[in-house]
Amino acid sequence: MTQIGLIGFGRWGKLIFRDLRSLGVSVHVAVPSPGSQTSAREAGAATVCGRAGDLPDCDGYVVASVTAQHAACIAGIAQRDRPVFVEKPLTTDPASARSLASALGGRLFVMDKWRYHPGVLKLAELAKAGALGDIEAIRTFRLGWGNPHKDVDVLWILLPHDFSIALEILGYLPPADTTMSQRPGLSQEDLVVRLSDNLGGASVTVEISALHPASKRSVVVIGSKAVAQMTDSYDDDILLVSRGSSGKPQKIPVGKDMPLLAELKAFVGHIEGGPPPKSSAAEGALIVQRIAEVRALAGLS
């Protein structure tokens, strides 16, 4: 049986644990809180310890600690020479992200679950097949209420999702060009970001907010021939309309596969000899770099 070490057993770590167990994996948990240790044992963890360094030798490791501790957790298990899957973002600064990507090479990957979302995958398929024509722009909306993460602001939590979506659809990620907030004090909670190389390529506009009582998740891909949209993260179809058409949008079924389970299945498959999962450490470091550019444009540390 495949053995995986899971670092972290919080709100998201518990979901990762659940899906790993559903894949028939034996999971060893490292978490400092005595209460979380008890929860992990009750959930069926193979072993439980307080530090990542005390985990037994495993076939691979998943890092689901708080965001600010990602770099330290990865560094702590790097010498074990096993594949590592870390929750997004890779780290919270470009220098450490680049360093880890260089040091761990092809065995460090980032858990960008939206690159496994069936709606996003269909949008990417249409874009890459030329069905939309030349891609002119991508517009995403990620609006909701509050930030349950106490160690980082919402830019580190929300932007990686939409940047990874753009990366999946375009195959590249333009540099940060513009940011706009309703007022300077809201930049960490409500921000519009534009990525563009200003050379005629596709632009990416991302609107994120932790100040919307009603949640909204949507992705629009604008091509020279047609426009496609995922209107909600739980829809089992996307919409497609030809440019200049006045007709009713065509609905394209995409299914309801769960992205978290899909990415963990890809990681377990890689451990067992299959292809690597998305995203590479280099791609993860690129997303961290783009977030740092956004923060600089917005006047944030």
PDB file of C-alpha atoms in Angstrom:
ATOM      1  CA  MET A   1       0.000   0.000   0.000  1.00  0.00           C
ATOM      2  CA  THR A   2       1.235   3.486  -0.901  1.00  0.00           C
ATOM      3  CA  GLN A   3       2.379   5.452   2.156  1.00  0.00           C
ATOM      4  CA  ILE A   4       1.922   9.252   2.230  1.00  0.00           C
ATOM      5  CA  GLY A   5       2.928  11.705   4.912  1.00  0.00           C
ATOM      6  CA  LEU A   6       0.434  14.541   5.425  1.00  0.00           C
ATOM      7  CA  ILE A   7       1.694  17.686   7.130  1.00  0.00           C
ATOM      8  CA  GLY A   8      -1.253  19.567   8.593  1.00  0.00           C
ATOM      9  CA  PHE A   9      -4.706  18.426   9.680  1.00  0.00           C
ATOM     10  CA  GLY A  10      -6.747  21.613   9.701  1.00  0.00           C
ATOM     11  CA  ARG A  11      -9.864  22.523   7.759  1.00  0.00           C
ATOM     12  CA  TRP A  12      -8.336  21.658   4.381  1.00  0.00           C
ATOM     13  CA  GLY A  13      -5.948  18.985   5.620  1.00  0.00           C
ATOM     14  CA  LYS A  14      -8.903  16.913   6.833  1.00  0.00           C
ATOM     15  CA  LEU A  15     -10.401  16.971   3.329  1.00  0.00           C
ATOM     16  CA  ILE A  16      -7.068  15.928   1.822  1.00  0.00           C
ATOM     17  CA  PHE A  17      -6.855  13.101   4.343  1.00  0.00           C
ATOM     18  CA  ARG A  18     -10.391  11.968   3.464  1.00  0.00           C
ATOM     19  CA  ASP A  19      -9.658  11.838  -0.265  1.00  0.00           C
ATOM     20  CA  LEU A  20      -6.294  10.130   0.169  1.00  0.00           C
ATOM     21  CA  ARG A  21      -7.945   7.417   2.240  1.00  0.00           C
ATOM     22  CA  SER A  22     -10.644   7.024  -0.427  1.00  0.00           C
ATOM     23  CA  LEU A  23      -7.831   6.319  -2.890  1.00  0.00           C
ATOM     24  CA  GLY A  24      -6.631   3.440  -0.726  1.00  0.00           C
ATOM     25  CA  VAL A  25      -3.579   5.255   0.625  1.00  0.00           C
ATOM     26  CA  SER A  26      -2.112   4.788   4.102  1.00  0.00           C
ATOM     27  CA  VAL A  27      -1.718   8.286   5.572  1.00  0.00           C
ATOM     28  CA  HIS A  28       0.735   9.330   8.301  1.00  0.00           C
ATOM     29  CA  VAL A  29      -0.104  12.721   9.835  1.00  0.00           C
ATOM     30  CA  ALA A  30       2.161  15.390  11.328  1.00  0.00           C
ATOM     31  CA  VAL A  31       0.338  18.182  13.186  1.00  0.00           C
ATOM     32  CA  PRO A  32       1.386  20.065  16.360  1.00  0.00           C
ATOM     33  CA  SER A  33      -2.004  20.566  18.021  1.00  0.00           C
ATOM     34  CA  PRO A  34      -2.954  17.797  20.510  1.00  0.00           C
ATOM     35  CA  GLY A  35      -6.586  18.229  19.511  1.00  0.00           C
ATOM     36  CA  SER A  36      -5.767  17.777  15.823  1.00  0.00           C
ATOM     37  CA  GLN A  37      -3.602  14.774  16.656  1.00  0.00           C
ATOM     38  CA  THR A  38      -6.572  13.168  18.373  1.00  0.00           C
ATOM     39  CA  SER A  39      -8.790  13.955  15.378  1.00  0.00           C
ATOM     40  CA  ALA A  40      -6.257  12.384  13.011  1.00  0.00           C
ATOM     41  CA  ARG A  41      -6.073   9.187  15.072  1.00  0.00           C
ATOM     42  CA  GLU A  42      -9.860   8.968  15.236  1.00  0.00           C
ATOM     43  CA  ALA A  43     -10.061   9.476  11.458  1.00  0.00           C
ATOM     44  CA  GLY A  44      -7.785   6.481  10.880  1.00  0.00           C
ATOM     45  CA  ALA A  45      -4.281   7.885  10.412  1.00  0.00           C
ATOM     46  CA  ALA A  46      -1.634   5.163  10.244  1.00  0.00           C
ATOM     47  CA  THR A  47       0.591   7.137  12.621  1.00  0.00           C
ATOM     48  CA  VAL A  48       0.441  10.611  14.166  1.00  0.00           C
ATOM     49  CA  CYS A  49       3.296  12.869  15.271  1.00  0.00           C
ATOM     50  CA  GLY A  50       3.874  16.517  16.105  1.00  0.00           C
ATOM     51  CA  ARG A  51       6.549  17.510  13.559  1.00  0.00           C
ATOM     52  CA  ALA A  52       7.158  16.818   9.868  1.00  0.00           C
ATOM     53  CA  GLY A  53      10.653  15.617  10.720  1.00  0.00           C
ATOM     54  CA  ASP A  54       9.180  12.835  12.877  1.00  0.00           C
ATOM     55  CA  LEU A  55       7.116  11.340  10.059  1.00  0.00           C
ATOM     56  CA  PRO A  56       8.188   7.832   8.995  1.00  0.00           C
ATOM     57  CA  ASP A  57       9.723   7.277   5.581  1.00  0.00           C
ATOM     58  CA  CYS A  58       6.901   7.526   3.040  1.00  0.00           C
ATOM     59  CA  ASP A  59       6.488   7.229  -0.719  1.00  0.00           C
ATOM     60  CA  GLY A  60       5.472  10.888  -0.950  1.00  0.00           C
ATOM     61  CA  TYR A  61       4.414  13.864   1.133  1.00  0.00           C
ATOM     62  CA  VAL A  62       1.564  16.383   1.064  1.00  0.00           C
ATOM     63  CA  VAL A  63       2.049  19.766   2.737  1.00  0.00           C
ATOM     64  CA  ALA A  64      -1.212  21.292   4.017  1.00  0.00           C
ATOM     65  CA  SER A  65       0.155  23.488   6.795  1.00  0.00           C
ATOM     66  CA  VAL A  66      -0.719  27.176   7.116  1.00  0.00           C
ATOM     67  CA  THR A  67       0.538  29.152   4.131  1.00  0.00           C
ATOM     68  CA  ALA A  68       3.274  31.007   5.994  1.00  0.00           C
ATOM     69  CA  GLN A  69       4.895  27.678   6.961  1.00  0.00           C
ATOM     70  CA  HIS A  70       4.983  26.085   3.492  1.00  0.00           C
ATOM     71  CA  ALA A  71       8.631  26.904   2.808  1.00  0.00           C
ATOM     72  CA  ALA A  72       9.835  25.573   6.170  1.00  0.00           C
ATOM     73  CA  CYS A  73       7.772  22.388   5.877  1.00  0.00           C
ATOM     74  CA  ILE A  74       9.067  21.645   2.382  1.00  0.00           C
ATOM     75  CA  ALA A  75      12.650  22.314   3.434  1.00  0.00           C
ATOM     76  CA  GLY A  76      12.195  19.988   6.395  1.00  0.00           C
ATOM     77  CA  ILE A  77      11.407  16.973   4.201  1.00  0.00           C
ATOM     78  CA  ALA A  78      13.433  17.920   1.112  1.00  0.00           C
ATOM     79  CA  GLN A  79      16.315  15.608   2.026  1.00  0.00           C
ATOM     80  CA  ARG A  80      14.025  12.556   1.914  1.00  0.00           C
ATOM     81  CA  ASP A  81      14.195  12.584  -1.890  1.00  0.00           C
ATOM     82  CA  ARG A  82      10.504  11.818  -2.366  1.00  0.00           C
ATOM     83  CA  PRO A  83       7.752  13.641  -4.342  1.00  0.00           C
ATOM     84  CA  VAL A  84       6.147  16.532  -2.469  1.00  0.00           C
ATOM     85  CA  PHE A  85       2.702  18.034  -3.173  1.00  0.00           C
ATOM     86  CA  VAL A  86       2.198  21.406  -1.449  1.00  0.00           C
ATOM     87  CA  GLU A  87      -1.018  23.371  -1.139  1.00  0.00           C
ATOM     88  CA  LYS A  88      -1.059  26.644  -3.062  1.00  0.00           C
ATOM     89  CA  PRO A  89       0.702  29.015  -2.982  1.00  0.00           C
ATOM     90  CA  LEU A  90       4.122  27.385  -3.070  1.00  0.00           C
ATOM     91  CA  THR A  91       5.483  30.007  -0.631  1.00  0.00           C
ATOM     92  CA  THR A  92       4.814  33.647   0.189  1.00  0.00           C
ATOM     93  CA  ASP A  93       7.880  35.186  -1.422  1.00  0.00           C
ATOM     94  CA  PRO A  94       9.532  34.721  -4.839  1.00  0.00           C
ATOM     95  CA  ALA A  95      13.053  34.066  -3.525  1.00  0.00           C
ATOM     96  CA  SER A  96      12.091  31.036  -1.418  1.00  0.00           C
ATOM     97  CA  ALA A  97       9.803  29.742  -4.180  1.00  0.00           C
ATOM     98  CA  ARG A  98      12.606  29.886  -6.742  1.00  0.00           C
ATOM     99  CA  SER A  99      15.067  28.327  -4.299  1.00  0.00           C
ATOM    100  CA  LEU A 100      12.807  25.369  -3.531  1.00  0.00           C
ATOM    101  CA  ALA A 101      11.937  24.880  -7.201  1.00  0.00           C
ATOM    102  CA  SER A 102      15.634  24.771  -8.023  1.00  0.00           C
ATOM    103  CA  ALA A 103      16.563  22.492  -5.120  1.00  0.00           C
ATOM    104  CA  LEU A 104      13.770  19.934  -5.492  1.00  0.00           C
ATOM    105  CA  GLY A 105      13.517  20.048  -9.270  1.00  0.00           C
ATOM    106  CA  GLY A 106      11.005  17.622 -10.713  1.00  0.00           C
ATOM    107  CA  ARG A 107       9.734  16.207  -7.425  1.00  0.00           C
ATOM    108  CA  LEU A 108       7.977  19.289  -6.042  1.00  0.00           C
ATOM    109  CA  PHE A 109       4.454  20.125  -7.219  1.00  0.00           C
ATOM    110  CA  VAL A 110       1.757  22.630  -6.227  1.00  0.00           C
ATOM    111  CA  MET A 111      -1.866  21.744  -5.489  1.00  0.00           C
ATOM    112  CA  ASP A 112      -3.658  24.080  -7.901  1.00  0.00           C
ATOM    113  CA  LYS A 113      -7.000  22.303  -7.795  1.00  0.00           C
ATOM    114  CA  TRP A 114      -8.639  24.605 -10.347  1.00  0.00           C
ATOM    115  CA  ARG A 115      -6.371  23.129 -13.021  1.00  0.00           C
ATOM    116  CA  TYR A 116      -8.374  19.924 -12.459  1.00  0.00           C
ATOM    117  CA  HIS A 117     -11.820  21.540 -12.457  1.00  0.00           C
ATOM    118  CA  PRO A 118     -13.898  20.046 -15.323  1.00  0.00           C
ATOM    119  CA  GLY A 119     -15.196  23.474 -16.369  1.00  0.00           C
ATOM    120  CA  VAL A 120     -11.716  24.969 -16.518  1.00  0.00           C
ATOM    121  CA  LEU A 121     -10.392  21.932 -18.379  1.00  0.00           C
ATOM    122  CA  LYS A 122     -13.138  22.327 -21.012  1.00  0.00           C
ATOM    123  CA  LEU A 123     -12.367  26.038 -21.398  1.00  0.00           C
ATOM    124  CA  ALA A 124      -8.688  25.177 -21.871  1.00  0.00           C
ATOM    125  CA  GLU A 125      -9.566  22.438 -24.367  1.00  0.00           C
ATOM    126  CA  LEU A 126     -11.666  24.834 -26.458  1.00  0.00           C
ATOM    127  CA  ALA A 127      -8.962  27.510 -26.333  1.00  0.00           C
ATOM    128  CA  LYS A 128      -6.129  25.184 -27.322  1.00  0.00           C
ATOM    129  CA  ALA A 129      -8.181  23.554 -30.103  1.00  0.00           C
ATOM    130  CA  GLY A 130      -8.797  26.948 -31.719  1.00  0.00           C
ATOM    131  CA  ALA A 131     -12.567  26.719 -31.241  1.00  0.00           C
ATOM    132  CA  LEU A 132     -12.640  30.243 -29.783  1.00  0.00           C
ATOM    133  CA  GLY A 133     -10.191  31.745 -32.278  1.00  0.00           C
ATOM    134  CA  ASP A 134      -7.301  33.828 -31.010  1.00  0.00           C
ATOM    135  CA  ILE A 135      -7.632  34.270 -27.244  1.00  0.00           C
ATOM    136  CA  GLU A 136      -7.951  37.979 -26.567  1.00  0.00           C
ATOM    137  CA  ALA A 137      -8.809  38.084 -22.875  1.00  0.00           C
ATOM    138  CA  ILE A 138      -9.659  36.063 -19.787  1.00  0.00           C
ATOM    139  CA  ARG A 139     -11.832  37.523 -17.035  1.00  0.00           C
ATOM    140  CA  THR A 140     -12.327  35.810 -13.681  1.00  0.00           C
ATOM    141  CA  PHE A 141     -14.403  36.621 -10.603  1.00  0.00           C
ATOM    142  CA  ARG A 142     -13.697  35.208  -7.145  1.00  0.00           C
ATOM    143  CA  LEU A 143     -15.921  37.038  -4.709  1.00  0.00           C
ATOM    144  CA  GLY A 144     -16.990  36.005  -1.231  1.00  0.00           C
ATOM    145  CA  TRP A 145     -16.996  36.949   2.415  1.00  0.00           C
ATOM    146  CA  GLY A 146     -14.132  36.928   4.885  1.00  0.00           C
ATOM    147  CA  ASN A 147     -10.778  35.217   5.164  1.00  0.00           C
ATOM    148  CA  PRO A 148     -10.478  32.142   7.426  1.00  0.00           C
ATOM    149  CA  HIS A 149      -6.671  32.226   7.111  1.00  0.00           C
ATOM    150  CA  LYS A 150      -5.024  34.207   9.919  1.00  0.00           C
ATOM    151  CA  ASP A 151      -1.434  34.056   8.663  1.00  0.00           C
ATOM    152  CA  VAL A 152      -1.858  35.730   5.242  1.00  0.00           C
ATOM    153  CA  ASP A 153      -4.256  38.136   3.549  1.00  0.00           C
ATOM    154  CA  VAL A 154      -6.736  37.159   0.841  1.00  0.00           C
ATOM    155  CA  LEU A 155      -4.400  37.980  -2.048  1.00  0.00           C
ATOM    156  CA  TRP A 156      -2.272  34.950  -1.143  1.00  0.00           C
ATOM    157  CA  ILE A 157      -5.390  32.809  -0.805  1.00  0.00           C
ATOM    158  CA  LEU A 158      -7.466  33.880  -3.815  1.00  0.00           C
ATOM    159  CA  LEU A 159      -5.049  35.014  -6.538  1.00  0.00           C
ATOM    160  CA  PRO A 160      -3.279  31.628  -6.901  1.00  0.00           C
ATOM    161  CA  HIS A 161      -6.584  30.059  -7.964  1.00  0.00           C
ATOM    162  CA  ASP A 162      -7.254  32.452 -10.816  1.00  0.00           C
ATOM    163  CA  PHE A 163      -3.637  32.745 -11.913  1.00  0.00           C
ATOM    164  CA  SER A 164      -3.490  28.954 -12.186  1.00  0.00           C
ATOM    165  CA  ILE A 165      -6.710  28.984 -14.245  1.00  0.00           C
ATOM    166  CA  ALA A 166      -5.168  31.494 -16.664  1.00  0.00           C
ATOM    167  CA  LEU A 167      -2.005  29.386 -16.823  1.00  0.00           C
ATOM    168  CA  GLU A 168      -4.040  26.277 -17.653  1.00  0.00           C
ATOM    169  CA  ILE A 169      -5.975  28.029 -20.417  1.00  0.00           C
ATOM    170  CA  LEU A 170      -3.177  30.097 -21.957  1.00  0.00           C
ATOM    171  CA  GLY A 171      -0.130  27.976 -21.211  1.00  0.00           C
ATOM    172  CA  TYR A 172       1.629  31.101 -19.902  1.00  0.00           C
ATOM    173  CA  LEU A 173       1.024  33.868 -17.372  1.00  0.00           C
ATOM    174  CA  PRO A 174       1.572  37.509 -18.416  1.00  0.00           C
ATOM    175  CA  PRO A 175       3.240  39.918 -15.984  1.00  0.00           C
ATOM    176  CA  ALA A 176       1.208  42.099 -13.630  1.00  0.00           C
ATOM    177  CA  ASP A 177       0.291  45.374 -15.315  1.00  0.00           C
ATOM    178  CA  THR A 178      -2.395  47.198 -13.300  1.00  0.00           C
ATOM    179  CA  THR A 179      -4.258  46.987  -9.997  1.00  0.00           C
ATOM    180  CA  MET A 180      -7.337  48.873  -8.852  1.00  0.00           C
ATOM    181  CA  SER A 181      -9.056  49.083  -5.483  1.00  0.00           C
ATOM    182  CA  GLN A 182     -12.111  51.053  -4.385  1.00  0.00           C
ATOM    183  CA  ARG A 183      -9.825  52.769  -1.882  1.00  0.00           C
ATOM    184  CA  PRO A 184      -6.219  52.119  -0.770  1.00  0.00           C
ATOM    185  CA  GLY A 185      -7.218  50.601   2.556  1.00  0.00           C
ATOM    186  CA  LEU A 186      -9.234  47.876   0.816  1.00  0.00           C
ATOM    187  CA  SER A 187      -6.422  46.548  -1.376  1.00  0.00           C
ATOM    188  CA  GLN A 188      -5.855  43.492   0.812  1.00  0.00           C
ATOM    189  CA  GLU A 189      -9.562  42.571   0.744  1.00  0.00           C
ATOM    190  CA  ASP A 190     -10.954  43.805  -2.578  1.00  0.00           C
ATOM    191  CA  LEU A 191      -8.849  44.191  -5.703  1.00  0.00           C
ATOM    192  CA  VAL A 192      -9.013  44.093  -9.499  1.00  0.00           C
ATOM    193  CA  VAL A 193      -5.801  42.895 -11.161  1.00  0.00           C
ATOM    194  CA  ARG A 194      -4.787  43.022 -14.813  1.00  0.00           C
ATOM    195  CA  LEU A 195      -2.009  40.895 -16.257  1.00  0.00           C
ATOM    196  CA  SER A 196      -0.711  41.882 -19.677  1.00  0.00           C
ATOM    197  CA  ASP A 197       2.531  41.961 -21.643  1.00  0.00           C
ATOM    198  CA  ASN A 198       1.125  44.899 -23.698  1.00  0.00           C
ATOM    199  CA  LEU A 199       2.431  43.207 -26.845  1.00  0.00           C
ATOM    200  CA  GLY A 200      -0.862  42.054 -28.297  1.00  0.00           C
ATOM    201  CA  GLY A 201      -1.191  38.820 -26.351  1.00  0.00           C
ATOM    202  CA  ALA A 202      -4.145  37.867 -24.182  1.00  0.00           C
ATOM    203  CA  SER A 203      -4.825  39.963 -21.105  1.00  0.00           C
ATOM    204  CA  VAL A 204      -6.017  38.459 -17.837  1.00  0.00           C
ATOM    205  CA  THR A 205      -8.305  40.439 -15.517  1.00  0.00           C
ATOM    206  CA  VAL A 206      -8.987  39.016 -12.053  1.00  0.00           C
ATOM    207  CA  GLU A 207     -11.491  40.460  -9.588  1.00  0.00           C
ATOM    208  CA  ILE A 208     -11.146  39.157  -6.045  1.00  0.00           C
ATOM    209  CA  SER A 209     -12.913  40.207  -2.870  1.00  0.00           C
ATOM    210  CA  ALA A 210     -13.544  39.129   0.705  1.00  0.00           C
ATOM    211  CA  LEU A 211     -16.257  41.789   1.034  1.00  0.00           C
ATOM    212  CA  HIS A 212     -19.096  40.176  -0.958  1.00  0.00           C
ATOM    213  CA  PRO A 213     -21.867  38.568   1.138  1.00  0.00           C
ATOM    214  CA  ALA A 214     -22.925  36.504  -1.908  1.00  0.00           C
ATOM    215  CA  SER A 215     -20.283  34.186  -3.343  1.00  0.00           C
ATOM    216  CA  LYS A 216     -19.394  34.300  -7.050  1.00  0.00           C
ATOM    217  CA  ARG A 217     -16.945  32.132  -9.023  1.00  0.00           C
ATOM    218  CA  SER A 218     -16.832  32.626 -12.777  1.00  0.00           C
ATOM    219  CA  VAL A 219     -14.392  32.429 -15.690  1.00  0.00           C
ATOM    220  CA  VAL A 220     -14.912  34.050 -19.110  1.00  0.00           C
ATOM    221  CA  VAL A 221     -12.629  33.341 -22.073  1.00  0.00           C
ATOM    222  CA  ILE A 222     -12.972  35.848 -24.928  1.00  0.00           C
ATOM    223  CA  GLY A 223     -11.746  34.701 -28.329  1.00  0.00           C
ATOM    224  CA  SER A 224     -11.829  36.321 -31.754  1.00  0.00           C
ATOM    225  CA  LYS A 225     -14.451  33.779 -32.899  1.00  0.00           C
ATOM    226  CA  ALA A 226     -16.390  32.892 -29.769  1.00  0.00           C
ATOM    227  CA  VAL A 227     -16.724  33.453 -26.020  1.00  0.00           C
ATOM    228  CA  ALA A 228     -16.970  30.659 -23.442  1.00  0.00           C
ATOM    229  CA  GLN A 229     -17.941  30.993 -19.789  1.00  0.00           C
ATOM    230  CA  MET A 230     -18.036  28.895 -16.666  1.00  0.00           C
ATOM    231  CA  THR A 231     -20.762  30.715 -14.775  1.00  0.00           C
ATOM    232  CA  ASP A 232     -20.370  28.968 -11.413  1.00  0.00           C
ATOM    233  CA  SER A 233     -17.926  26.513  -9.891  1.00  0.00           C
ATOM    234  CA  TYR A 234     -20.666  23.918  -9.310  1.00  0.00           C
ATOM    235  CA  ASP A 235     -22.249  24.061 -12.776  1.00  0.00           C
ATOM    236  CA  ASP A 236     -21.972  20.859 -14.786  1.00  0.00           C
ATOM    237  CA  ASP A 237     -21.811  22.733 -18.095  1.00  0.00           C
ATOM    238  CA  ILE A 238     -20.218  25.816 -19.644  1.00  0.00           C
ATOM    239  CA  LEU A 239     -21.714  28.321 -22.093  1.00  0.00           C
ATOM    240  CA  LEU A 240     -20.455  28.995 -25.613  1.00  0.00           C
ATOM    241  CA  VAL A 241     -21.564  31.851 -27.910  1.00  0.00           C
ATOM    242  CA  SER A 242     -20.151  32.840 -31.306  1.00  0.00           C
ATOM    243  CA  ARG A 243     -19.010  36.444 -31.600  1.00  0.00           C
ATOM    244  CA  GLY A 244     -21.657  38.543 -33.305  1.00  0.00           C
ATOM    245  CA  SER A 245     -24.340  35.935 -32.663  1.00  0.00           C
ATOM    246  CA  SER A 246     -27.689  36.889 -31.204  1.00  0.00           C
ATOM    247  CA  GLY A 247     -28.622  33.281 -30.556  1.00  0.00           C
ATOM    248  CA  LYS A 248     -29.065  31.424 -27.302  1.00  0.00           C
ATOM    249  CA  PRO A 249     -25.805  30.231 -25.678  1.00  0.00           C
ATOM    250  CA  GLN A 250     -24.856  26.637 -26.348  1.00  0.00           C
ATOM    251  CA  LYS A 251     -24.490  24.525 -23.216  1.00  0.00           C
ATOM    252  CA  ILE A 252     -21.519  22.138 -23.226  1.00  0.00           C
ATOM    253  CA  PRO A 253     -21.603  19.426 -20.523  1.00  0.00           C
ATOM    254  CA  VAL A 254     -18.461  19.103 -18.426  1.00  0.00           C
ATOM    255  CA  GLY A 255     -19.449  16.796 -15.562  1.00  0.00           C
ATOM    256  CA  LYS A 256     -19.004  17.168 -11.831  1.00  0.00           C
ATOM    257  CA  ASP A 257     -15.661  15.546 -11.036  1.00  0.00           C
ATOM    258  CA  MET A 258     -14.263  16.919  -7.770  1.00  0.00           C
ATOM    259  CA  PRO A 259     -10.982  18.780  -8.374  1.00  0.00           C
ATOM    260  CA  LEU A 260      -9.348  17.974  -5.017  1.00  0.00           C
ATOM    261  CA  LEU A 261      -9.852  14.251  -5.485  1.00  0.00           C
ATOM    262  CA  ALA A 262      -8.637  14.500  -9.092  1.00  0.00           C
ATOM    263  CA  GLU A 263      -5.373  16.227  -8.186  1.00  0.00           C
ATOM    264  CA  LEU A 264      -4.651  13.828  -5.324  1.00  0.00           C
ATOM    265  CA  LYS A 265      -5.364  10.898  -7.633  1.00  0.00           C
ATOM    266  CA  ALA A 266      -2.829  12.373 -10.073  1.00  0.00           C
ATOM    267  CA  PHE A 267      -0.224  12.690  -7.302  1.00  0.00           C
ATOM    268  CA  VAL A 268      -0.754   9.147  -6.041  1.00  0.00           C
ATOM    269  CA  GLY A 269      -0.599   7.909  -9.621  1.00  0.00           C
ATOM    270  CA  HIS A 270       2.716   9.706 -10.096  1.00  0.00           C
ATOM    271  CA  ILE A 271       4.131   8.122  -6.938  1.00  0.00           C
ATOM    272  CA  GLU A 272       3.114   4.754  -8.351  1.00  0.00           C
ATOM    273  CA  GLY A 273       4.896   5.382 -11.670  1.00  0.00           C
ATOM    274  CA  GLY A 274       2.562   7.657 -13.645  1.00  0.00           C
ATOM    275  CA  PRO A 275       3.084  11.140 -15.132  1.00  0.00           C
ATOM    276  CA  PRO A 276       3.667  14.139 -12.858  1.00  0.00           C
ATOM    277  CA  PRO A 277       0.698  16.181 -11.599  1.00  0.00           C
ATOM    278  CA  LYS A 278       0.035  19.825 -12.322  1.00  0.00           C
ATOM    279  CA  SER A 279       1.530  22.339 -11.359  1.00  0.00           C
ATOM    280  CA  SER A 280       5.330  22.088 -11.486  1.00  0.00           C
ATOM    281  CA  ALA A 281       7.445  23.876  -8.891  1.00  0.00           C
ATOM    282  CA  ALA A 282       8.585  26.291 -11.611  1.00  0.00           C
ATOM    283  CA  GLU A 283       4.957  27.149 -12.410  1.00  0.00           C
ATOM    284  CA  GLY A 284       4.242  27.538  -8.703  1.00  0.00           C
ATOM    285  CA  ALA A 285       7.199  29.909  -8.373  1.00  0.00           C
ATOM    286  CA  LEU A 286       5.925  31.907 -11.370  1.00  0.00           C
ATOM    287  CA  ILE A 287       2.551  32.390  -9.680  1.00  0.00           C
ATOM    288  CA  VAL A 288       4.287  33.557  -6.485  1.00  0.00           C
ATOM    289  CA  GLN A 289       6.299  36.028  -8.588  1.00  0.00           C
ATOM    290  CA  ARG A 290       3.139  37.399 -10.214  1.00  0.00           C
ATOM    291  CA  ILE A 291       1.472  37.831  -6.810  1.00  0.00           C
ATOM    292  CA  ALA A 292       4.537  39.712  -5.584  1.00  0.00           C
ATOM    293  CA  GLU A 293       4.260  41.984  -8.646  1.00  0.00           C
ATOM    294  CA  VAL A 294       0.588  42.613  -7.875  1.00  0.00           C
ATOM    295  CA  ARG A 295       1.370  43.448  -4.266  1.00  0.00           C
ATOM    296  CA  ALA A 296       4.053  45.922  -5.332  1.00  0.00           C
ATOM    297  CA  LEU A 297       1.668  47.632  -7.757  1.00  0.00           C
ATOM    298  CA  ALA A 298      -0.981  47.820  -5.023  1.00  0.00           C
ATOM    299  CA  GLY A 299       1.517  49.257  -2.531  1.00  0.00           C
ATOM    300  CA  LEU A 300       1.444  46.215  -0.260  1.00  0.00           C
ATOM    301  CA  SER A 301       4.421  44.636   1.483  1.00  0.00           C
TER     302      SER A 301
END
